[in-house]
Structures are given as C-alpha cells and as structure tokens.
Amino acid sequence: MRIIQAFKLAWQSILGSKMRSFLTMLGMIIGVGSVITLLGLMQGATNYLIDTFSEMGTNTLSVSVTNTDTRNVDVDEMYQLAEDNSKIFEGVTPSVSSKYTVKYESTSLSTSVKGVGEDYLTLNSLTLSSGRFISYADIKNRYNACVIGSYIVQELCGGSVSLGDTIRINGDIYKIVGVQQEQAGSEANSTDDCIYISYSNATRLAGSSDISSYTFITKDPEYVTVAETILDNYLYNVFKNEELYTISTSAELLDTINSITTILSSVLGGIAGISLLVAGVGIMNIMLVSVVERTKEIGIRKALGAKRSDIMWQFVIEAASISMLGGLIGIIIGYVATGSIGNIVGVEAAPTTNSIILAFGVSAAIGIGFGYMPASKASKLNPIDALRNE
Amino acid sequence: MRLRKQKEENSNAPLIQLVDIHKIYKMGNEEVRANDGIDLVIDKGEFVAIVGKSGSGKSTIMNIIGALDVPTSGKYILKGKDVSKLRDNELAIIRNKTIGFIFQQYNLLKKSNLLANVELPLLYAGFSRRERKRAAMEALTKVGLEDKWRNFPNQLSGGQQQRGAVARALAGKPSLILADEPTGALDSKLGKELLDFLNELNEEGNTIVLITHDRSVAERAKRVVTIYDGKIVFDGNVDEYRKQVLA
C-alpha cells in the first residue's frame, strides 16, 4: 500500500517536471543503452568468430603417428574404426600434407600439397567448380591426378586452366582433373592455396610408405570429446605408448576464442558500466536538489503524520523510478542500436537476455542505492524547520 | 482489570497536561530559555487562545503541544499518555491521529488537488482509498468546498485555501485542533468568518487551541493564556482577559 502510494507520488513528480526528469534519466538511458549495445555486438562478433572457426572444422580431429617404425596402423584399420563407430564419426580420410614446389609451363611456386582419400571432399563439405575429385581408382593405381585450388589457378596458371593440363609437383607430372571452388578469396596460405593428390602418391612423394596422419570428422562438433576418447583408446591399444601418436582437435582453439571474447565482453561491459555509475551520481545530485526544493512539502507531510520511513520510501521510489524508466528507455534504444550497428558492420547481433536483465537490474539498484542518501536526508528533516522554510 | 481501570482514568483526565515545561535552545554559547516552566491544563471541549508577542515562546509551546518537538525538561501528557520523551516515529503517529493542524500559510501541497490534500493525513493513517475519499469529502462538505475538490490550491482564493486546510485538519477527527495564526494571511472579513467557523466547531465539541499574537483574535476564544518571556503571565476566561487588558 505504502509502496504503491510512493510509486504514484513518484509518477506525479516525474510528470510534474518532465524536462528535468528526462535530463536526469539521460545518463541512465545512455549507460544502459551502451551496455546492451556493446554486449550485444560483442556477442554477435563472438558468434561470428565461432561460426567461422566451425566452418574450418570444429568437428575434425587430426591424428598423427609420430613413430611408424615399430608399430603402425594401416589405412583400412582406420576406415574400419570410423565405420565401427558410425554414430560418432562421419568418416575418416588419410591426410598427408607437405610443401612442394609446383610448376606450370614456365611459372613455379611453393604450395601445400595434400594427399587425401576420396571422401575428403564431402567430409570437409568442399565443392569443385569444375572436373572431379581424387577417386578411389586414383589411389589404388597411384594415378598422378590432382585437384587444384583457385589461388593456384590465379597465380600459377595465369587465371585460367583447362582440365587435362599438366603441372609438375616436385618434378613429377600430374594431370589436373578438377578445380576447387573459391573459398577464401583466393588468398595466399588460405584454403584456396592448395593442391590435392591421392594419399598413396603423397606418401611416395614424401619418401615413405606409411601414412602418418588422418583426419577424422565427427557427425557433430559435440562428439569431438567422445571421438577423442575412442581414438585414444584404440591407438593406445596399438602403440602401447601415448607418446607415439597425437590427437588434436579444434575444441581447444574454440575454448581460447571463448575465453578471449569473454574477457573482451567484461572489459567493454565494465567501461559502459562506469557510465551507469555516473548516471547514478547524476540522479543522486538531482534528488538532493529536489529534497532542498521540497523542504516545505516534507515539513507539511511530517506535520500531518508522515513517518521517517514514509518520506524515505517516497524519495527512494522516486529515484528508483527515474532510474528504471531511464533503464527501460535505454533497453529499447540499446535494442535498436544493436541491430542497426550490427547491420552496418556486418555482424548479426542481438541484445542478449543476460545483458538486458543485468542492465535493468543495475539501473534499479543504482536508483535505490543513490536515492538512499537524499531520501535519508529528507526523512531526517525536522518538521518545524521544514515548515518554516519558504 | 487494571488496564480497564487505567482507561477509565484516562477518559476523565484532562486532554492536555503540561507540567513544568522547559525548552532551552543553544545559540552558540548562549542559552535561550524559550519556555521557562510552563504549567497548563486544557480539558476536552475547551477553546483556548495562547497569546503572546513574537519571541515570547508561544511558537515553542505550540510545537510541543503539536508533538512537533519535545521539551528539554518537564512532562507533557496528552490524552493520558506521556509524550514528552517519545521518539520521531511515535510523535508522527500522535500528530497524525490526535492533532489537526491549521497553519498561517495554509500549507496545502501545490501539486496535489484539494481532495488529495485533505486525504493526506488519512493516507498516513493507513485508511483505505474508499475510506479516505469518504472522510475527506465529508470534511470538505463541512467547510463548504465539496464542489471544489478537483481544484489545485492555486485555483482557490486565500479564504478557500484556508478552509481547505481546516478540512484537512478535521478529516482525521482529531482530539485537538491546533491553529497557528490561522487568520494571519486573511483579510479581516475572511478572518472573522474563519473564527466564526472555529467557534462553531468548538460548539460541536471540538477542542481548539489557537496560537496568535493578536488580542482581538484571542478574544474570540473562551479562555486566554498569555505568554511572556517563556512564562505564563495570565490564564483566565475571556471576560477576565478583557478586563485585564483594559486595566
């Protein structure tokens, strides 16, 4: 009852001096708006980063065997392992990657040559712009076929290439059977700066007969940890020594990204939070002025029977109302700003529920916290002195 | 059993009993004895004027009677209850339930309409919304302002504002109406009307204490108490007061 009454009085007082109320709120509006906008944009940027890294394969595990002299696993065993756990694994492909000098007519450059299995294309959701990918027959027959990335087309072949042309990889003649669709703007060292050949040929190029690394793809990024355990158990059984093989996942990378963006969010949120504090001081200042201006009113109320707590409530609720109203407007502005700034910078950003709850909670708490001092001052006024005030 | 007996005693006791009231203010190093040993008994249904020049201590005694302040020493017994040692919140309850104030400057809240102003003491007394409105309208009807309840103070004449303030004082049906220079801001005609109205209220059984510096106002009461230098120098009925003034 008392609180409802206090809200009514607060509302009257806010409407009674609209301009002043608005200016007092402005600090809170800007503070809450910027907290929501910054956190929303940060979340958008984080999502963007994670998505980008996911495309690069958060569901992949790389297995490499360090010492292949004593014990080894062969390709078929690995294919069998993936098939046995087909609920977890999408598939597996050997990958033997190395840097070689490649030559086309009279130009040459150095690029990464990947020896892969026939499933590599689909497993990594890559597409070709023309031709075909490395086939099972190529692998079996050790046929010198290659698929080249768009960067290679640009830089090595002068922008255009026809299927059936030949290039030399480390001196050997390879026939171009396919061209990979451009993926990363044909930049150097990107996924476009790459040549695929069969893994059988790649091992020969490397001068060894064994395949030392495999890429496993899981059905879902969430399965990565389970997959890691399966692979670890399997490989430990074979090698009996965990130093002979390594399993690496991109989950660790994702963790790092997450922790970095969390820190950045806290810093940005903290900076914006300072403006909330400043807004609180602004509200306190106005409330103090208001108490002085309304000394007479306080005196009348006290003479007619208002207790300290009645006056206290009246002023605290008024400060909290100004603060929360500013907070609400700030949320709306933050909502609009997050979306439109996100559009401009090209990040899909929306305010997070947490940031809205946080911003509103903080604005209410600041209103109450900073309203307390002026309210307490008002409640302690002596009615006689207050009545005498003009 | 004991409690009931005490209650009976209370109802027979005087409304106001001031026993050797002292109020001392410290102004720097100097002590100002605003009330210097005041003894006063006021019964239910009396109409008492406390008269004195400015600086005589009449405002101080009004503040104490009105529970706005407590004496430095002495006893103030209101409705059988010692209120001279009460704390802030308890004084607020006394002011709210027992005393109806009428001020010189009306002291209506500018931002509230007349009804809300009259409802104010009832609000702090915790009346329900309907009860508040009913009691406030009743009080406004009594002062003849029932059709002005929507008006804000600045839309009312001085006389109407003071009547509104009287309605606010009456709304909670207090045991004591305490009027501090109620005619001070009114012209003589309106002042006379207000005093007539206070007389009417007294006829109906209300206890009224009127604080004034004006002898002609004081003569409208039934009993007059004169304060000089913080002490009571005269206490008698209005006829004796008139004689004393002439003499």
XYZ file of C-alpha atoms in Angstrom:
637
model
C 0.000 0.000 0.000
C 2.668 2.415 1.070
C 4.826 1.406 -1.851
C 2.031 1.772 -4.380
C 1.384 5.231 -2.945
C 5.080 6.028 -3.228
C 5.035 4.973 -6.885
C 2.042 7.243 -7.506
C 3.844 10.174 -5.919
C 6.976 9.385 -7.913
C 4.992 9.314 -11.120
C 3.368 12.673 -10.276
C 6.729 14.164 -9.528
C 8.344 12.848 -12.737
C 5.472 14.148 -14.862
C 5.481 17.392 -12.881
C 8.893 18.337 -14.262
C 9.268 16.426 -17.498
C 12.348 18.173 -18.829
C 14.302 17.741 -15.620
C 13.215 14.130 -15.278
C 14.281 13.420 -18.842
C 17.691 15.032 -18.411
C 18.193 13.104 -15.189
C 17.254 9.920 -16.971
C 19.502 10.663 -19.918
C 22.585 9.379 -18.149
C 20.804 6.131 -17.353
C 19.461 5.878 -20.904
C 22.933 6.275 -22.389
C 24.500 3.954 -19.820
C 22.019 1.124 -20.196
C 21.841 1.606 -23.962
C 25.598 1.344 -24.336
C 25.915 -1.676 -22.039
C 23.297 -3.530 -24.062
C 24.683 -2.431 -27.411
C 28.287 -3.261 -26.592
C 27.496 -6.636 -25.077
C 25.124 -7.462 -27.936
C 27.699 -6.542 -30.574
C 30.377 -8.435 -28.706
C 28.160 -11.497 -28.593
C 27.475 -11.094 -32.300
C 31.193 -10.878 -33.027
C 31.833 -13.941 -30.865
C 29.182 -15.914 -32.705
C 30.685 -14.808 -35.983
C 34.142 -15.946 -34.904
C 32.887 -19.287 -33.665
C 30.899 -19.850 -36.838
C 33.936 -19.043 -38.933
C 36.086 -21.445 -36.978
C 33.361 -24.068 -37.110
C 33.433 -23.873 -40.885
C 37.102 -24.550 -40.665
C 36.237 -27.649 -38.775
C 35.296 -27.791 -35.147
C 34.193 -31.328 -35.847
C 37.574 -32.528 -37.058
C 40.231 -34.435 -35.200
C 43.710 -34.834 -36.549
C 45.584 -37.984 -35.690
C 49.249 -38.147 -36.399
C 51.527 -41.027 -35.732
C 54.966 -39.966 -34.686
C 56.915 -43.165 -34.909
C 55.926 -45.535 -37.638
C 58.935 -47.841 -37.485
C 57.895 -50.327 -34.841
C 54.138 -50.496 -34.904
C 51.627 -48.926 -37.169
C 48.022 -48.729 -38.131
C 47.092 -49.012 -41.760
C 44.505 -47.143 -43.767
C 41.975 -49.934 -43.760
C 42.098 -50.240 -39.981
C 41.339 -46.577 -39.654
C 38.466 -46.783 -42.120
C 37.151 -49.767 -40.156
C 37.416 -47.833 -36.877
C 35.360 -44.987 -38.281
C 32.790 -47.399 -39.616
C 32.543 -49.281 -36.318
C 31.706 -46.031 -34.598
C 29.494 -44.666 -37.320
C 27.225 -42.988 -34.761
C 30.072 -40.695 -33.849
C 32.139 -40.468 -36.989
C 31.072 -39.090 -40.303
C 34.181 -40.558 -41.829
C 37.942 -40.532 -41.996
C 40.468 -39.636 -44.601
C 44.199 -40.004 -44.588
C 45.896 -36.691 -44.969
C 49.498 -36.369 -45.832
C 50.386 -32.764 -46.189
C 53.627 -31.206 -47.305
C 55.010 -28.153 -49.049
C 56.325 -28.719 -52.547
C 57.390 -26.618 -55.454
C 54.922 -26.896 -58.298
C 55.495 -25.812 -61.860
C 53.123 -24.993 -64.688
C 54.685 -24.228 -68.038
C 57.433 -21.805 -67.036
C 55.991 -20.450 -63.725
C 56.514 -22.123 -60.415
C 55.571 -21.596 -56.798
C 55.566 -23.358 -53.483
C 52.281 -24.588 -52.084
C 50.889 -27.177 -49.715
C 50.135 -30.485 -51.362
C 47.628 -32.649 -49.505
C 47.425 -36.367 -50.014
C 43.843 -37.295 -49.299
C 41.271 -40.058 -49.622
C 38.325 -39.962 -51.999
C 35.962 -38.907 -49.184
C 37.910 -35.789 -48.327
C 35.757 -33.515 -50.492
C 32.434 -34.487 -48.953
C 33.759 -34.816 -45.432
C 35.024 -31.264 -45.493
C 31.979 -30.019 -47.429
C 34.103 -28.625 -50.203
C 32.865 -28.144 -53.730
C 34.508 -28.171 -57.113
C 33.966 -25.556 -59.736
C 34.862 -27.988 -62.477
C 36.066 -31.525 -63.043
C 36.142 -34.338 -60.488
C 37.887 -35.067 -57.192
C 40.547 -37.689 -56.476
C 38.891 -41.088 -56.936
C 39.394 -44.473 -55.330
C 40.901 -45.630 -58.615
C 43.477 -42.845 -58.494
C 44.501 -44.005 -55.042
C 44.628 -47.686 -55.915
C 46.502 -47.165 -59.180
C 48.673 -44.384 -57.884
C 47.464 -42.303 -60.783
C 49.022 -38.864 -60.999
C 45.834 -36.825 -60.797
C 45.480 -33.550 -58.917
C 42.786 -31.092 -57.939
C 43.955 -27.518 -57.581
C 42.698 -24.606 -55.523
C 41.616 -21.295 -57.025
C 44.716 -19.500 -55.755
C 46.836 -21.911 -57.789
C 44.688 -21.209 -60.858
C 45.250 -17.483 -60.381
C 48.916 -17.453 -59.529
C 50.348 -20.475 -61.288
C 48.189 -20.895 -64.330
C 47.587 -17.226 -65.066
C 43.895 -17.172 -64.204
C 42.527 -19.953 -66.369
C 43.223 -23.595 -66.722
C 41.656 -26.433 -68.669
C 41.136 -29.895 -67.291
C 43.762 -32.260 -68.605
C 46.566 -29.704 -68.395
C 49.590 -30.912 -66.534
C 51.645 -29.467 -63.736
C 54.806 -30.712 -62.122
C 54.796 -31.404 -58.415
C 58.302 -31.831 -57.103
C 59.270 -32.869 -60.643
C 56.537 -35.428 -61.204
C 53.958 -34.775 -63.878
C 50.361 -34.550 -62.609
C 47.206 -34.141 -64.613
C 44.671 -31.560 -63.406
C 41.352 -33.368 -63.082
C 39.416 -30.791 -61.073
C 39.395 -27.251 -59.725
C 38.182 -26.426 -56.252
C 35.535 -23.727 -55.815
C 36.968 -20.496 -54.489
C 36.560 -20.432 -50.712
C 38.638 -17.729 -49.128
C 39.058 -15.082 -51.820
C 41.990 -16.848 -53.457
C 44.424 -15.568 -50.861
C 47.873 -16.977 -50.348
C 48.084 -19.528 -47.497
C 44.311 -19.838 -47.438
C 42.338 -22.982 -48.182
C 42.492 -21.931 -51.829
C 46.302 -22.154 -51.814
C 46.385 -25.937 -52.020
C 46.709 -28.928 -54.306
C 45.049 -32.303 -53.603
C 46.528 -35.589 -54.761
C 45.885 -39.170 -53.701
C 47.375 -40.154 -50.349
C 49.187 -43.045 -51.970
C 51.076 -40.644 -54.201
C 51.654 -38.248 -51.339
C 53.370 -40.875 -49.228
C 55.570 -41.733 -52.167
C 56.431 -38.045 -52.669
C 57.311 -37.859 -49.002
C 59.595 -40.825 -49.440
C 57.919 -43.144 -47.008
C 55.450 -45.912 -47.462
C 53.323 -45.310 -44.400
C 50.602 -42.840 -43.784
C 51.339 -40.782 -40.729
C 48.216 -38.693 -40.356
C 44.490 -38.960 -40.622
C 41.618 -36.568 -40.356
C 38.527 -37.840 -38.601
C 35.256 -35.971 -38.983
C 32.567 -36.334 -36.340
C 28.852 -36.033 -37.053
C 28.515 -33.143 -34.612
C 31.046 -30.798 -33.006
C 29.749 -32.015 -29.627
C 31.032 -35.518 -30.315
C 34.631 -34.351 -30.558
C 35.491 -35.263 -26.968
C 33.886 -38.679 -27.237
C 35.688 -39.270 -30.520
C 38.954 -38.264 -28.940
C 38.483 -40.918 -26.255
C 37.623 -43.598 -28.802
C 40.695 -42.775 -30.876
C 42.904 -42.554 -27.843
C 41.792 -45.978 -26.589
C 42.230 -47.522 -29.978
C 45.653 -46.056 -30.660
C 46.916 -46.836 -27.173
C 45.995 -50.474 -27.742
C 48.048 -50.476 -30.896
C 51.063 -48.482 -29.781
C 51.044 -49.130 -26.024
C 52.676 -45.748 -25.647
C 50.852 -42.475 -25.790
C 53.892 -40.579 -26.958
C 53.884 -42.271 -30.314
C 50.745 -40.609 -31.535
C 48.940 -37.314 -31.069
C 45.310 -36.428 -31.406
C 44.495 -32.761 -31.807
C 41.119 -31.095 -32.017
C 39.943 -27.603 -32.732
C 37.971 -27.591 -29.482
C 40.983 -26.150 -27.699
C 41.077 -23.316 -30.177
C 37.390 -22.655 -29.606
C 37.960 -22.562 -25.872
C 40.619 -19.949 -26.376
C 38.354 -17.860 -28.570
C 35.600 -18.109 -25.994
C 37.788 -17.008 -23.139
C 39.190 -14.101 -25.135
C 35.764 -12.829 -26.094
C 34.528 -13.266 -22.533
C 37.349 -11.066 -21.302
C 36.636 -8.505 -24.011
C 32.930 -8.510 -23.118
C 33.728 -7.921 -19.467
C 36.055 -5.047 -20.306
C 33.568 -3.405 -22.664
C 30.686 -4.032 -20.275
C 32.769 -2.608 -17.452
C 33.547 0.568 -19.369
C 29.879 1.006 -20.236
C 29.049 0.155 -16.630
C 31.044 3.180 -15.488
C 28.546 5.349 -17.331
C 25.801 3.713 -15.255
C 27.660 4.780 -12.147
C 27.950 8.339 -13.464
C 24.232 8.265 -14.235
C 23.611 7.194 -10.630
C 25.587 10.158 -9.339
C 23.509 12.405 -11.622
C 20.312 11.040 -10.144
C 21.632 11.485 -6.629
C 22.557 15.082 -7.394
C 19.094 15.914 -8.726
C 17.423 14.157 -5.821
C 19.495 16.195 -3.366
C 18.412 19.399 -5.104
C 14.863 18.108 -5.104
C 14.955 17.469 -1.357
C 16.097 21.035 -0.727
C 13.412 22.407 -3.042
C 10.728 20.339 -1.430
C 11.705 21.002 2.172
C 8.363 22.682 2.779
C 6.451 19.767 1.303
C 8.399 17.377 3.523
C 7.601 19.568 6.535
C 3.870 19.542 5.750
C 3.876 15.786 5.268
C 5.722 15.212 8.510
C 3.459 17.586 10.436
C 0.450 15.657 9.168
C 1.852 12.378 10.373
C 4.308 11.059 7.784
C 6.907 8.909 9.470
C 10.554 8.903 8.516
C 10.019 5.722 6.595
C 7.148 7.277 4.615
C 9.358 10.130 3.448
C 12.204 7.699 2.880
C 10.077 5.490 0.644
C 8.759 8.463 -1.271
C 12.208 9.678 -2.276
C 13.829 6.285 -2.774
C 10.984 5.150 -5.005
C 11.153 8.388 -6.920
C 14.871 7.943 -7.575
C 14.372 4.292 -8.448
C 11.515 5.153 -10.798
C 13.573 7.732 -12.654
C 16.392 5.239 -12.849
C 14.268 2.327 -14.009
C 12.366 4.424 -16.514
C 15.708 5.555 -17.923
C 16.776 1.922 -17.885
C 13.719 0.866 -19.870
C 14.229 3.570 -22.479
C 17.898 2.584 -22.575
C 16.944 -1.029 -23.243
C 14.753 -0.008 -26.162
C 17.477 2.226 -27.584
C 20.085 -0.457 -26.988
C 17.877 -2.973 -28.759
C 17.501 -0.787 -31.815
C 21.155 0.275 -31.782
C 22.490 -3.277 -31.515
C 20.548 -4.387 -34.562
C 21.350 -1.384 -36.724
C 25.042 -1.091 -35.803
C 25.306 -4.852 -36.306
C 23.878 -4.387 -39.786
C 26.338 -1.628 -40.601
C 29.413 -3.576 -39.505
C 28.040 -6.799 -40.904
C 27.672 -8.767 -37.703
C 24.435 -10.475 -36.850
C 23.953 -9.014 -33.384
C 21.043 -9.065 -30.978
C 20.971 -7.910 -27.339
C 21.485 -10.834 -25.006
C 18.835 -11.549 -22.397
C 21.536 -11.515 -19.759
C 22.691 -8.034 -20.691
C 19.104 -6.735 -20.572
C 18.492 -8.265 -17.161
C 21.875 -7.038 -15.961
C 21.377 -3.502 -17.258
C 17.879 -3.200 -15.849
C 18.873 -4.705 -12.529
C 21.848 -2.396 -12.247
C 19.759 0.658 -13.111
C 17.177 -0.231 -10.472
C 19.878 -0.947 -7.902
C 21.655 2.314 -8.707
C 18.396 4.242 -8.373
C 17.780 2.736 -4.961
C 21.413 2.982 -3.903
C 21.963 6.564 -4.965
C 18.440 7.602 -3.979
C 19.036 6.386 -0.450
C 21.279 9.235 0.639
C 18.978 12.080 -0.456
C 15.958 10.170 0.841
C 17.596 9.636 4.179
C 18.421 13.338 4.310
C 14.797 14.188 3.545
C 13.440 11.780 6.133
C 15.587 13.278 8.876
C 14.418 16.848 8.313
C 12.955 18.412 11.398
C 9.284 19.231 10.656
C 9.499 22.600 12.448
C 12.493 23.762 10.411
C 10.996 22.299 7.271
C 7.689 24.115 7.792
C 9.439 27.418 8.395
C 11.229 27.019 5.056
C 9.846 29.098 2.210
C -8.766 -5.399 35.039
C -6.026 -2.951 35.787
C -5.920 -1.920 32.185
C -9.616 -1.093 32.137
C -9.260 0.987 35.271
C -6.435 2.933 33.706
C -8.507 3.572 30.613
C -11.338 4.982 32.713
C -8.901 7.238 34.447
C -7.588 8.375 31.099
C -11.005 9.334 29.821
C -11.570 11.525 32.864
C -8.102 13.018 32.684
C -7.584 16.409 31.010
C -6.795 16.322 27.313
C -3.579 18.254 27.728
C -1.441 18.457 30.824
C 1.799 20.447 30.670
C 3.932 20.139 33.815
C 6.884 22.471 34.302
C 7.850 22.550 30.647
C 11.272 23.960 29.840
C 12.670 24.322 26.377
C 16.208 25.555 26.048
C 17.889 26.320 22.749
C 21.608 26.737 22.454
C 22.607 29.644 20.230
C 26.380 29.407 20.171
C 27.413 29.837 23.768
C 24.185 31.463 24.782
C 21.254 29.537 26.188
C 17.814 30.716 25.150
C 15.040 29.680 27.507
C 12.099 29.690 25.115
C 9.809 28.015 27.641
C 10.748 28.561 31.225
C 8.500 26.455 33.434
C 5.084 26.280 31.844
C 2.196 24.548 33.618
C -1.041 24.297 31.719
C -4.082 22.064 31.777
C -6.593 22.027 28.932
C -9.750 19.948 29.149
C -11.686 18.328 26.406
C -14.060 20.783 24.666
C -12.182 23.939 25.569
C -11.361 26.741 23.152
C -8.082 28.225 24.341
C -6.121 31.057 22.795
C -2.418 31.229 23.587
C -1.374 34.793 23.006
C 1.985 36.465 23.105
C 4.346 38.689 21.175
C 6.898 37.225 18.813
C 9.767 35.822 20.848
C 7.524 35.207 23.831
C 7.809 31.436 23.447
C 4.285 30.835 22.125
C 5.553 29.109 18.992
C 7.737 26.850 21.081
C 4.823 25.818 23.294
C 2.722 25.279 20.160
C 5.401 22.971 18.728
C 5.431 20.987 21.935
C 1.630 20.796 22.169
C 1.568 19.810 18.489
C 4.063 16.994 19.082
C 6.391 18.596 16.569
C 9.019 18.953 19.270
C 9.778 17.604 22.711
C 10.561 19.711 25.806
C 14.079 19.831 27.261
C 12.539 19.020 30.632
C 9.076 18.684 32.066
C 6.146 16.465 31.288
C 3.603 16.673 28.502
C 0.678 14.351 28.992
C -1.679 14.133 26.035
C -4.822 12.023 26.417
C -3.270 10.451 29.488
C -0.115 9.473 27.703
C 3.281 10.985 28.391
C 4.560 12.145 25.033
C 7.472 14.264 26.252
C 10.029 11.509 25.750
C 8.713 9.961 22.551
C 10.821 9.285 19.500
C 10.313 10.618 15.996
C 8.029 7.903 14.688
C 5.831 7.845 17.780
C 5.468 11.627 17.582
C 4.455 11.226 13.928
C 1.663 8.861 14.973
C 0.479 11.348 17.646
C 0.451 14.179 15.114
C -1.353 12.013 12.639
C -4.108 10.632 14.876
C -4.565 13.144 17.667
C -3.836 16.584 16.260
C -5.270 18.541 13.363
C -3.049 21.421 12.288
C -4.166 24.697 10.758
C -1.228 26.832 9.650
C -0.938 30.513 8.909
C 0.233 29.871 5.335
C -2.427 27.175 4.745
C 0.405 24.799 3.749
C -1.501 22.903 1.123
C 0.624 20.840 -1.286
C 0.738 22.807 -4.531
C 0.986 19.797 -6.799
C -1.989 17.952 -5.359
C -5.648 18.815 -5.737
C -7.793 19.760 -2.783
C -9.131 16.248 -2.223
C -5.623 14.736 -2.195
C -4.546 17.425 0.270
C -7.398 16.689 2.628
C -6.752 12.959 2.277
C -3.093 13.344 3.224
C -3.354 12.704 6.997
C -5.729 9.791 6.297
C -3.207 8.359 3.870
C -0.528 8.292 6.524
C -3.044 6.856 8.982
C -3.451 3.908 6.631
C -7.099 4.406 5.638
C -8.305 2.541 2.579
C -8.817 4.520 -0.594
C -12.607 4.494 -0.253
C -12.485 5.451 3.429
C -10.111 8.281 2.640
C -12.319 9.698 -0.029
C -15.426 9.399 2.093
C -13.892 11.105 5.147
C -12.203 13.782 3.031
C -15.399 14.634 1.171
C -17.245 14.802 4.461
C -14.690 17.286 5.802
C -14.830 19.315 2.579
C -18.611 19.426 2.792
C -18.325 20.722 6.351
C -16.241 23.692 5.178
C -18.427 24.182 2.090
C -15.831 23.237 -0.511
C -17.316 19.916 -1.648
C -17.605 21.097 -5.255
C -14.011 22.365 -5.367
C -12.317 19.064 -4.594
C -10.715 18.798 -8.018
C -9.146 22.256 -7.810
C -5.482 22.774 -7.150
C -4.512 25.248 -4.406
C -3.522 27.933 -6.932
C -7.066 27.784 -8.339
C -8.545 28.692 -4.959
C -8.811 32.019 -3.161
C -6.920 32.558 0.084
C -10.080 32.067 2.119
C -10.911 28.871 0.266
C -7.386 27.569 0.758
C -7.597 28.183 4.488
C -10.959 26.437 4.623
C -9.369 23.569 2.722
C -6.643 23.474 5.345
C -9.345 23.392 8.050
C -10.992 20.484 6.251
C -7.619 18.685 6.225
C -7.302 19.288 9.970
C -10.817 17.906 10.560
C -10.621 14.926 8.208
C -8.983 12.553 10.684
C -11.376 13.554 13.510
C -8.516 14.571 15.809
C -8.901 15.141 19.557
C -7.270 18.548 19.265
C -7.329 21.239 16.611
C -4.201 23.330 16.776
C -4.378 26.568 14.837
C -1.229 28.638 14.402
C -2.126 32.227 13.457
C -4.911 30.902 11.230
C -6.109 34.367 10.274
C -2.639 35.770 9.663
C -2.856 35.608 5.883
C -6.529 36.550 5.607
C -8.201 39.939 5.432
C -10.374 40.935 8.405
C -13.651 39.797 6.864
C -12.366 36.329 5.941
C -10.541 36.197 9.261
C -13.786 36.797 11.083
C -15.543 34.108 9.052
C -12.830 31.618 9.913
C -13.021 32.429 13.620
C -16.829 32.074 13.472
C -16.282 28.666 11.970
C -13.791 27.694 14.680
C -16.418 28.759 17.252
C -18.926 26.519 15.527
C -16.505 23.615 15.626
C -15.983 24.248 19.340
C -19.750 24.311 19.920
C -19.838 20.860 18.323
C -17.416 19.657 20.975
C -14.028 20.025 19.305
C -11.130 21.112 21.477
C -9.320 24.029 19.889
C -6.019 25.643 20.777
C -5.368 28.839 18.896
C -1.953 30.477 18.820
C -1.925 34.188 17.999
C -0.212 37.478 18.664
C -3.438 39.379 18.001
C -5.557 40.245 21.042
C -8.742 40.700 19.061
C -8.298 37.177 17.682
C -7.548 35.832 21.140
C -10.776 37.376 22.441
C -12.772 35.072 20.189
C -11.695 32.120 22.346
C -13.350 31.138 25.633
C -10.154 31.030 27.607
C -6.957 33.015 27.074
C -3.420 32.182 28.127
C -0.819 34.921 27.815
C 2.821 34.038 27.481
C 5.619 36.454 28.161
C 9.313 35.612 28.272
C 8.643 31.903 28.236
C 6.274 32.007 31.201
C 2.512 32.090 31.583
C 1.600 35.519 32.920
C -2.159 35.250 32.559
C -4.620 32.384 32.417
C -8.322 33.023 32.665
C -11.631 33.198 30.803
C -12.141 35.737 28.091
C -14.045 38.200 30.281
C -11.224 38.324 32.812
C -8.806 38.735 29.882
C -10.735 41.743 28.553
C -10.715 43.379 31.984
C -7.018 42.690 32.405
C -6.282 44.262 29.018
C -8.327 47.351 29.842
C -6.648 47.712 33.216
